PDB file of C-alpha atoms in Angstrom:
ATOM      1  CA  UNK A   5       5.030  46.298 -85.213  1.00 47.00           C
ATOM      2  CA  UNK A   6       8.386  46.958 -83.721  1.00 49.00           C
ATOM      3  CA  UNK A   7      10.561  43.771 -82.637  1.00 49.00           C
ATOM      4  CA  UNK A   8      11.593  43.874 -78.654  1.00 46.00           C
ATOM      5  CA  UNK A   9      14.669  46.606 -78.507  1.00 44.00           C
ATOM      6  CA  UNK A  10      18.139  45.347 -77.278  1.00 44.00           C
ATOM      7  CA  UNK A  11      19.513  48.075 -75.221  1.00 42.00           C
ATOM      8  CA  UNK A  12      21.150  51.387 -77.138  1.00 42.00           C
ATOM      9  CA  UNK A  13      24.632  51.497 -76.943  1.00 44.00           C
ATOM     10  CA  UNK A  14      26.250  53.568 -74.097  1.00 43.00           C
ATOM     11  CA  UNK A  15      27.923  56.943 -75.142  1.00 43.00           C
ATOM     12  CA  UNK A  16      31.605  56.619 -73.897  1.00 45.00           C
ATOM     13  CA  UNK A  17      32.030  58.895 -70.545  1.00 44.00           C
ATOM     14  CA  UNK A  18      33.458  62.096 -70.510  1.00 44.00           C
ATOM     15  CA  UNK A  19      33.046  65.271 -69.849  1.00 44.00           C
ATOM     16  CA  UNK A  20      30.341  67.110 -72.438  1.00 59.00           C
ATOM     17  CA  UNK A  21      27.229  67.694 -73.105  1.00 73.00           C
ATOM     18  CA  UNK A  22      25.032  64.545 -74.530  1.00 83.00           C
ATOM     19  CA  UNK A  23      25.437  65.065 -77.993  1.00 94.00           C
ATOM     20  CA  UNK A  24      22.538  66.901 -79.602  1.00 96.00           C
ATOM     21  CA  UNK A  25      22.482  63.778 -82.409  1.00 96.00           C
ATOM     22  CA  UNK A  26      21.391  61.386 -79.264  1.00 96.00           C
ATOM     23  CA  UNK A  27      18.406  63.658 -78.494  1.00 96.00           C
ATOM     24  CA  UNK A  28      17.330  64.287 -81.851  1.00 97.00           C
ATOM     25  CA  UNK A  29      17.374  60.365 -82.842  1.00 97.00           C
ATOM     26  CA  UNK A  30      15.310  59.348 -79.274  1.00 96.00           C
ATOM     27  CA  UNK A  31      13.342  62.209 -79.882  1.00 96.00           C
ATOM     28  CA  UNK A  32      12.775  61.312 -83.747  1.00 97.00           C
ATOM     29  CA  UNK A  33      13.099  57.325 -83.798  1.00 97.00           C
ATOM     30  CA  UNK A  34      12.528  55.400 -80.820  1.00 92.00           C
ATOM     31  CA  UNK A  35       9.501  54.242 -81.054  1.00 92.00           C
ATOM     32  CA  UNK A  36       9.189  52.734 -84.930  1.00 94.00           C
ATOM     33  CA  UNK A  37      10.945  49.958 -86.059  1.00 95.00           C
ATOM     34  CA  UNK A  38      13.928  51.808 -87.334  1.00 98.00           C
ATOM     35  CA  UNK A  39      17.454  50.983 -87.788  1.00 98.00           C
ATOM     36  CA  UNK A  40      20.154  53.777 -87.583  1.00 98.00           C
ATOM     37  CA  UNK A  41      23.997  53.080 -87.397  1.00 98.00           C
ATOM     38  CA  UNK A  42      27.313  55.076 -88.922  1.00 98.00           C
ATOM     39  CA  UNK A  43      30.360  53.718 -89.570  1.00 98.00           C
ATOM     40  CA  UNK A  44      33.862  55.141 -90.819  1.00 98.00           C
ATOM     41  CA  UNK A  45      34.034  55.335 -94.537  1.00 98.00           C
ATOM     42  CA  UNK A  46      37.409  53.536 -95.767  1.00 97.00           C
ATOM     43  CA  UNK A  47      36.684  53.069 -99.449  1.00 97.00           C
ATOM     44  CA  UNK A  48      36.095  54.882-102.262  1.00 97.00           C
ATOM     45  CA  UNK A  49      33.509  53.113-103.429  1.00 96.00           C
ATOM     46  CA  UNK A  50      30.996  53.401-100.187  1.00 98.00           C
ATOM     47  CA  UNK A  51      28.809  50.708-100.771  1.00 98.00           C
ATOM     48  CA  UNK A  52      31.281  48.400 -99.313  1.00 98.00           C
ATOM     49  CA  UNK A  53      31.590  50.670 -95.814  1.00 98.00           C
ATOM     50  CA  UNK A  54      27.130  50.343 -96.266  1.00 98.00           C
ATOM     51  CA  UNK A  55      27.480  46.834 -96.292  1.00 98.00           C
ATOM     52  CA  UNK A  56      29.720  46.696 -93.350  1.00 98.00           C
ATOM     53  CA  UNK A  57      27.495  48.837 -91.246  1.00 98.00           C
ATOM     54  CA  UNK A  58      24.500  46.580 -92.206  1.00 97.00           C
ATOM     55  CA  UNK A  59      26.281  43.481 -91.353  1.00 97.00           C
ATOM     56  CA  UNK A  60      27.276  44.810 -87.784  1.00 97.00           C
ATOM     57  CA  UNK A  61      31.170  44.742 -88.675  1.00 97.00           C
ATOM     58  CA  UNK A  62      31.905  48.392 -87.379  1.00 98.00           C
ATOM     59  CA  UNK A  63      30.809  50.853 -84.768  1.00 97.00           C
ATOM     60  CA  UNK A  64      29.886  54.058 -84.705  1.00 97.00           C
ATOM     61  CA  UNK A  65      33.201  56.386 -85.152  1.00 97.00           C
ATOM     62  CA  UNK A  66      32.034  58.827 -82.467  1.00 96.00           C
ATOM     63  CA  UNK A  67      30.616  56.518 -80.029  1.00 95.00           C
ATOM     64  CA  UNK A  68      27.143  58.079 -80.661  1.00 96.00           C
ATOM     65  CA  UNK A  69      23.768  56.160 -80.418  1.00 96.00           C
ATOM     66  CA  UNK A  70      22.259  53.965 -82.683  1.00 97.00           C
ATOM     67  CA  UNK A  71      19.067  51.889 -83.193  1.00 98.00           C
ATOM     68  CA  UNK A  72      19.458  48.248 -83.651  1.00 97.00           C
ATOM     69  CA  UNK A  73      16.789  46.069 -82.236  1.00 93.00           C
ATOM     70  CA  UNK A  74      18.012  43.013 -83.980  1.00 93.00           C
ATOM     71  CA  UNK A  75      21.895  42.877 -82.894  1.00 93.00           C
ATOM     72  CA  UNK A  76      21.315  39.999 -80.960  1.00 89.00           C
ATOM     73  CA  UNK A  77      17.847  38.873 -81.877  1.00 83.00           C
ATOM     74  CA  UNK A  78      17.024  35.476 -83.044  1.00 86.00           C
ATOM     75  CA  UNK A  79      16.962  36.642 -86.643  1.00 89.00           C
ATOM     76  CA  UNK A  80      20.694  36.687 -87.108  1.00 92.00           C
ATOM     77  CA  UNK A  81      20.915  33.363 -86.633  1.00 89.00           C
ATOM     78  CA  UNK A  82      19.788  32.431 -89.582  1.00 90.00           C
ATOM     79  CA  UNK A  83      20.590  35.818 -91.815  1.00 93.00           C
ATOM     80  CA  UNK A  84      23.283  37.589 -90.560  1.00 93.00           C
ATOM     81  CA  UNK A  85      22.533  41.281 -91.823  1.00 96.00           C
ATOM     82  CA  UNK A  86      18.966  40.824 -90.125  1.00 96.00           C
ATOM     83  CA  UNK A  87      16.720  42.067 -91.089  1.00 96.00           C
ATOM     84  CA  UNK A  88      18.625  42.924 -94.446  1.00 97.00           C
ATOM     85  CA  UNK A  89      19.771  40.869 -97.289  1.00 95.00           C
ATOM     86  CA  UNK A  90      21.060  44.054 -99.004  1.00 95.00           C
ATOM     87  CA  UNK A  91      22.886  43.538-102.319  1.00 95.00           C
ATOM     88  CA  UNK A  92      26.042  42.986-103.102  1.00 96.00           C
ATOM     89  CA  UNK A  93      28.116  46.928-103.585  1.00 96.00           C
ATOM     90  CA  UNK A  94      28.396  46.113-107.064  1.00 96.00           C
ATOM     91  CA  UNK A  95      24.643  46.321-107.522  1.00 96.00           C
ATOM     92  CA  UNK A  96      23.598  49.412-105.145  1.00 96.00           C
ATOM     93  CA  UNK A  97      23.049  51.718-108.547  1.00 95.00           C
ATOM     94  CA  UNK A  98      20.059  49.225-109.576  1.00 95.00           C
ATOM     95  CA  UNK A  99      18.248  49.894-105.778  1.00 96.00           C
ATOM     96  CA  UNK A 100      19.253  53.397-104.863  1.00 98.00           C
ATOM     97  CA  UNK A 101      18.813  57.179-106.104  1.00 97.00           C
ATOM     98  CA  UNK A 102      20.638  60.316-105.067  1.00 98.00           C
ATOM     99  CA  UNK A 103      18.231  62.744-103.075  1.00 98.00           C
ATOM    100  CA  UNK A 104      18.998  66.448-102.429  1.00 98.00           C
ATOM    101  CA  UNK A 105      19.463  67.365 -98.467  1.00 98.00           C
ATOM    102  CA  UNK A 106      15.634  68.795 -98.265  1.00 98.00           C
ATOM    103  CA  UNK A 107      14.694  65.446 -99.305  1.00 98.00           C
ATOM    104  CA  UNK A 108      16.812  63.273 -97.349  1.00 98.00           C
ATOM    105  CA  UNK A 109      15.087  65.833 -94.352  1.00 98.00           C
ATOM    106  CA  UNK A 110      11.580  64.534 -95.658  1.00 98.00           C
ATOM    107  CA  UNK A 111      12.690  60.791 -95.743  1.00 98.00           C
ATOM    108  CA  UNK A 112      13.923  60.999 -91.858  1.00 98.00           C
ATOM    109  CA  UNK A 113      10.765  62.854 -90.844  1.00 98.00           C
ATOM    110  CA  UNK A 114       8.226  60.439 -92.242  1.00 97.00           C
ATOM    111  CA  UNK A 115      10.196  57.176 -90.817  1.00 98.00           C
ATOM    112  CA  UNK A 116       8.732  58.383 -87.432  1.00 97.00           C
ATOM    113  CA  UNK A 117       5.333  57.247 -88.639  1.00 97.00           C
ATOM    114  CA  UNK A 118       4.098  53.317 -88.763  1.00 95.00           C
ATOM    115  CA  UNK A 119       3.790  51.626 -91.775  1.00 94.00           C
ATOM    116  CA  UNK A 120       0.232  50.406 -91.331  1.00 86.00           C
ATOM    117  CA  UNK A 121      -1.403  51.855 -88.372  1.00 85.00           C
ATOM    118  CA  UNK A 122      -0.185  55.345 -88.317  1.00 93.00           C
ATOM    119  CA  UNK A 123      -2.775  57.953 -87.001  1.00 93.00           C
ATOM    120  CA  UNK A 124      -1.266  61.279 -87.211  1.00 94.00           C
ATOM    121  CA  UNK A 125       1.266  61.238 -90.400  1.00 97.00           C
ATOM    122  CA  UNK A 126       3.821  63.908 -89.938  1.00 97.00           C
ATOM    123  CA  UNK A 127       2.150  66.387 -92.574  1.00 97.00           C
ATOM    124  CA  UNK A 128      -0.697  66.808 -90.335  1.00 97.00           C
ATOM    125  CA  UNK A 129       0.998  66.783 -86.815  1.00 97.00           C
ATOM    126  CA  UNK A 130       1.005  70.349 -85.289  1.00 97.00           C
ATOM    127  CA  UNK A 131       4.796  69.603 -84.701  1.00 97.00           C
ATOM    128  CA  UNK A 132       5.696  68.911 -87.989  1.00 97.00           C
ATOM    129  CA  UNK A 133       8.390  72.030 -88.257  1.00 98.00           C
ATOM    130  CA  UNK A 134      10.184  70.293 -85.113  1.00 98.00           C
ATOM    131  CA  UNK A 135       9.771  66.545 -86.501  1.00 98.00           C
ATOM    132  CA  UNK A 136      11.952  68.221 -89.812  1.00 98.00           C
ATOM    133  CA  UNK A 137      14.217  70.191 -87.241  1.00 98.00           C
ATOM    134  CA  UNK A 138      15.750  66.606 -86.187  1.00 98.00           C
ATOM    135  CA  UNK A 139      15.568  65.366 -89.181  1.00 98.00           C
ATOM    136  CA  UNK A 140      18.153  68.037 -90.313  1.00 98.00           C
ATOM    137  CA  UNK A 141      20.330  67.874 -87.010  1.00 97.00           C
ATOM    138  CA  UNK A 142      20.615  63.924 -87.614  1.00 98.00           C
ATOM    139  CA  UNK A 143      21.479  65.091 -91.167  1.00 98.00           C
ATOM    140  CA  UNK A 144      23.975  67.386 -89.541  1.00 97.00           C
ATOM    141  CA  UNK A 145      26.427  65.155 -88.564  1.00 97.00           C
ATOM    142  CA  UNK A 146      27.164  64.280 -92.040  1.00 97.00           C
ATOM    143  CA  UNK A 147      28.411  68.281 -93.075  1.00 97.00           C
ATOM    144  CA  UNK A 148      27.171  70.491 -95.529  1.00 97.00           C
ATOM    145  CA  UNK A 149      28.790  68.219 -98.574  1.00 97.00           C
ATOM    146  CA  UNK A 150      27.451  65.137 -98.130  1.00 98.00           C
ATOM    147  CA  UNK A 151      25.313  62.794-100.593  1.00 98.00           C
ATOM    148  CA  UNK A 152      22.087  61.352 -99.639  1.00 98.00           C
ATOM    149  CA  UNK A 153      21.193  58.020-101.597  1.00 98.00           C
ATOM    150  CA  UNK A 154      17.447  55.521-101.067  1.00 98.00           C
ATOM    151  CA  UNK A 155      15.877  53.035-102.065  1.00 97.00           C
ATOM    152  CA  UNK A 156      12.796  54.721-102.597  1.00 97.00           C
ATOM    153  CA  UNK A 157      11.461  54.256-106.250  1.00 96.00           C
ATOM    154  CA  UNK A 158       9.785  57.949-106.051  1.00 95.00           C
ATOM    155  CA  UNK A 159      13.100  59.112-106.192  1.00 97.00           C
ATOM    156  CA  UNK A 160      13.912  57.868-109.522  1.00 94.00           C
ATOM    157  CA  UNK A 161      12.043  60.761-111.500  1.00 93.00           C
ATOM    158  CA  UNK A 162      14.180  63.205-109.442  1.00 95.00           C
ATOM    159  CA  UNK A 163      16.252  63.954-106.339  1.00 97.00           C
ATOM    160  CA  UNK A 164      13.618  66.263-104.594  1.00 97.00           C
ATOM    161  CA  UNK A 165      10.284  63.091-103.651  1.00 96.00           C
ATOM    162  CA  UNK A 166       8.018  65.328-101.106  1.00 97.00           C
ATOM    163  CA  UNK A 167       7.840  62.407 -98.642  1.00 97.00           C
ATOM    164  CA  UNK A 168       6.113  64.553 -96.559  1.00 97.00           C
ATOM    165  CA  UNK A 169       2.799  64.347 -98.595  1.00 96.00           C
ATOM    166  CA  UNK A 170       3.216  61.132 -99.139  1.00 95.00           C
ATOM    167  CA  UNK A 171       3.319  60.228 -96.150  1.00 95.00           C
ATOM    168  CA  UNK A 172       5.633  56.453 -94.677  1.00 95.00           C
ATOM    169  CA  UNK A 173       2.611  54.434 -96.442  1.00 91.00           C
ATOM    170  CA  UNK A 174       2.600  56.118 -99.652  1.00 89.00           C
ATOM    171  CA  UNK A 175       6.285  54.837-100.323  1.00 93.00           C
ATOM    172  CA  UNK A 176       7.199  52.096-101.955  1.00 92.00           C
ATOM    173  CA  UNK A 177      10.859  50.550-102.574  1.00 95.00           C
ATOM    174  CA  UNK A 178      13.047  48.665-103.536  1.00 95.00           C
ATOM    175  CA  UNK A 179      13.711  46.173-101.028  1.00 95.00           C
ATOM    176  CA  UNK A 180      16.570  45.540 -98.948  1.00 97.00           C
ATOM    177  CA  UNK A 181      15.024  43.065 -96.209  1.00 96.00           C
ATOM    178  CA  UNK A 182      15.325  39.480 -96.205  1.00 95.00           C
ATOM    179  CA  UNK A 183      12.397  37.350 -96.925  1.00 92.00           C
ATOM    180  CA  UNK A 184      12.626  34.639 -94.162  1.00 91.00           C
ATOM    181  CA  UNK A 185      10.339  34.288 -91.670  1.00 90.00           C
ATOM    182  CA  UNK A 186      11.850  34.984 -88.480  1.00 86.00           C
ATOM    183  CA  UNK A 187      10.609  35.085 -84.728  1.00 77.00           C
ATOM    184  CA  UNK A 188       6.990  35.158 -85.851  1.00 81.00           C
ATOM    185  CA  UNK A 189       7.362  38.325 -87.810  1.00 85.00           C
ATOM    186  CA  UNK A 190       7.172  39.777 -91.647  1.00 90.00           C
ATOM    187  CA  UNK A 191       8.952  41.969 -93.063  1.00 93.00           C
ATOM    188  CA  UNK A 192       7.032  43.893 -96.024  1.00 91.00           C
ATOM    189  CA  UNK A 193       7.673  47.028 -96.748  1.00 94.00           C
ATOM    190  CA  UNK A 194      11.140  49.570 -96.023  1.00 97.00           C
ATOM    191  CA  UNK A 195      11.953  52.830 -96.826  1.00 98.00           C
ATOM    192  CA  UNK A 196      15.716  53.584 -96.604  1.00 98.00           C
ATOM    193  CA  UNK A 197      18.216  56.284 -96.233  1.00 98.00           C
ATOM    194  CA  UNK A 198      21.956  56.290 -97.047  1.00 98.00           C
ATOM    195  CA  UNK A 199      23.884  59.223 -95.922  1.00 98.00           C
ATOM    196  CA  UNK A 200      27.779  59.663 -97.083  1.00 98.00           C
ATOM    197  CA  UNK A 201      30.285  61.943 -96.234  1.00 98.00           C
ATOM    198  CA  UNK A 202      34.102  62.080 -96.772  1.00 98.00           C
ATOM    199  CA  UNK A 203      35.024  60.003 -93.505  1.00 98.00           C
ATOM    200  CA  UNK A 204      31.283  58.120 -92.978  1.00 98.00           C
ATOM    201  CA  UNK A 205      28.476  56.783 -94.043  1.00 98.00           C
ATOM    202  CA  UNK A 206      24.804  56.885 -92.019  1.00 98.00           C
ATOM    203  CA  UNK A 207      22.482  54.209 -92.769  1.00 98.00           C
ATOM    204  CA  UNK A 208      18.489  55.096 -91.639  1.00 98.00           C
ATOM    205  CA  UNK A 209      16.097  52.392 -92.379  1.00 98.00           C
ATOM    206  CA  UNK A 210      12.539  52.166 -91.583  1.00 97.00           C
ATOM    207  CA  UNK A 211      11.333  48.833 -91.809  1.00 96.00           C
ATOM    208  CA  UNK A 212       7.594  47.091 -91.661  1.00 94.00           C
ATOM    209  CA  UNK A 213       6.679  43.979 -90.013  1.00 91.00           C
ATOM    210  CA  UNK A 214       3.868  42.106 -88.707  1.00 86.00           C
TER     211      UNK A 214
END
């Protein structure tokens, strides 16, 4: 169950074509309960920049989209990161793993699904090759050297998880939501992606309620 949407941010005008991230991430995202947001990357040690983007304290260098039902949702009231309570930077190594691209690919793809209720998991959709294709354009934006981190515990017996076969259910975590009980909803389950380059970080988090 997905949480009422707040309206997307508005690309800045100009003169351009819609950038092909914006089409990919409506075309990949919209309809889960998914949380996507970049933000510039200022310190060696990126966790800190991740924990800025979670707690809403920077926009998106580039002016792109996002997805952020809960900027101004009730939740935030009471936990301002909702609907994280991420760690402090010092502890990220204890809840995150490195993933190779492919994998990071796989991780994207599968946050498309539903936690609970999903009826057609991406490894048996007939567009699965095109679900992957945004997947890697999102991943795109990031260049060809950046470092892919989640909190999924599959990918602490190697970089390369097939989340694919697994499948958004078959992946379990470790957590980065808050506990509290907000707005009549749960949060239970999230899978999460951490993308950093030399000059950002992407944050991609798929999140389960109910």
């Amino acid at each position: 169950m997905r949480p009422p949407a707040a309206p997307a941010p508005a690309d800045p005008p100009g003169p351009g074509p819609e950038p092909c991230w914006n089409v990919a991430l409506r075309r990949l995202l919209s309809d889960p309960y998914v949380f996507v947001a970049s933000g510039p990357r200022r310190h060696e040690e990126w966790a800190r920049d991740v924990l800025a983007v979670l707690r809403r304290e920077v926009a998106d260098p580039r002016g792109w989209q996002g997805l952020d039902a809960d900027r101004a949702g009730p939740g935030r009231e009471q936990v301002p990161a909702y609907p994280f309570a991420p760690p402090p930077a010092e502890r990220f190594p204890a809840y995150l793993r490195p993933l190779e691209r492919a994998a990071a690919a796989g991780a994207l793809a599968v946050m498309s699904e539903e936690w609970q209720s999903e009826p057609a998991p991406v490894r048996s959709r007939p567009d699965r090759e095109a679900v992957l294709a945004d997947a890697r354009t999102l991943l795109d934006r990031y260049g060809p050297d950046a470092e892919y981190w989640t909190n999924a515990i599959a990918a602490g017996s190697g970089p390369d998880p097939d989340f694919v076969a697994a499948g958004l259910r078959g992946t379990g975590s470790y957590t980065f939501l808050t506990g509290v009980y907000v707005n009549g909803l749960d949060l239970y389950e999230d899978l999460g992606l951490i993308a950093v380059s030399a000059d950002e970080v992407g944050v991609f988090w798929s999140v389960g309620a109910y």
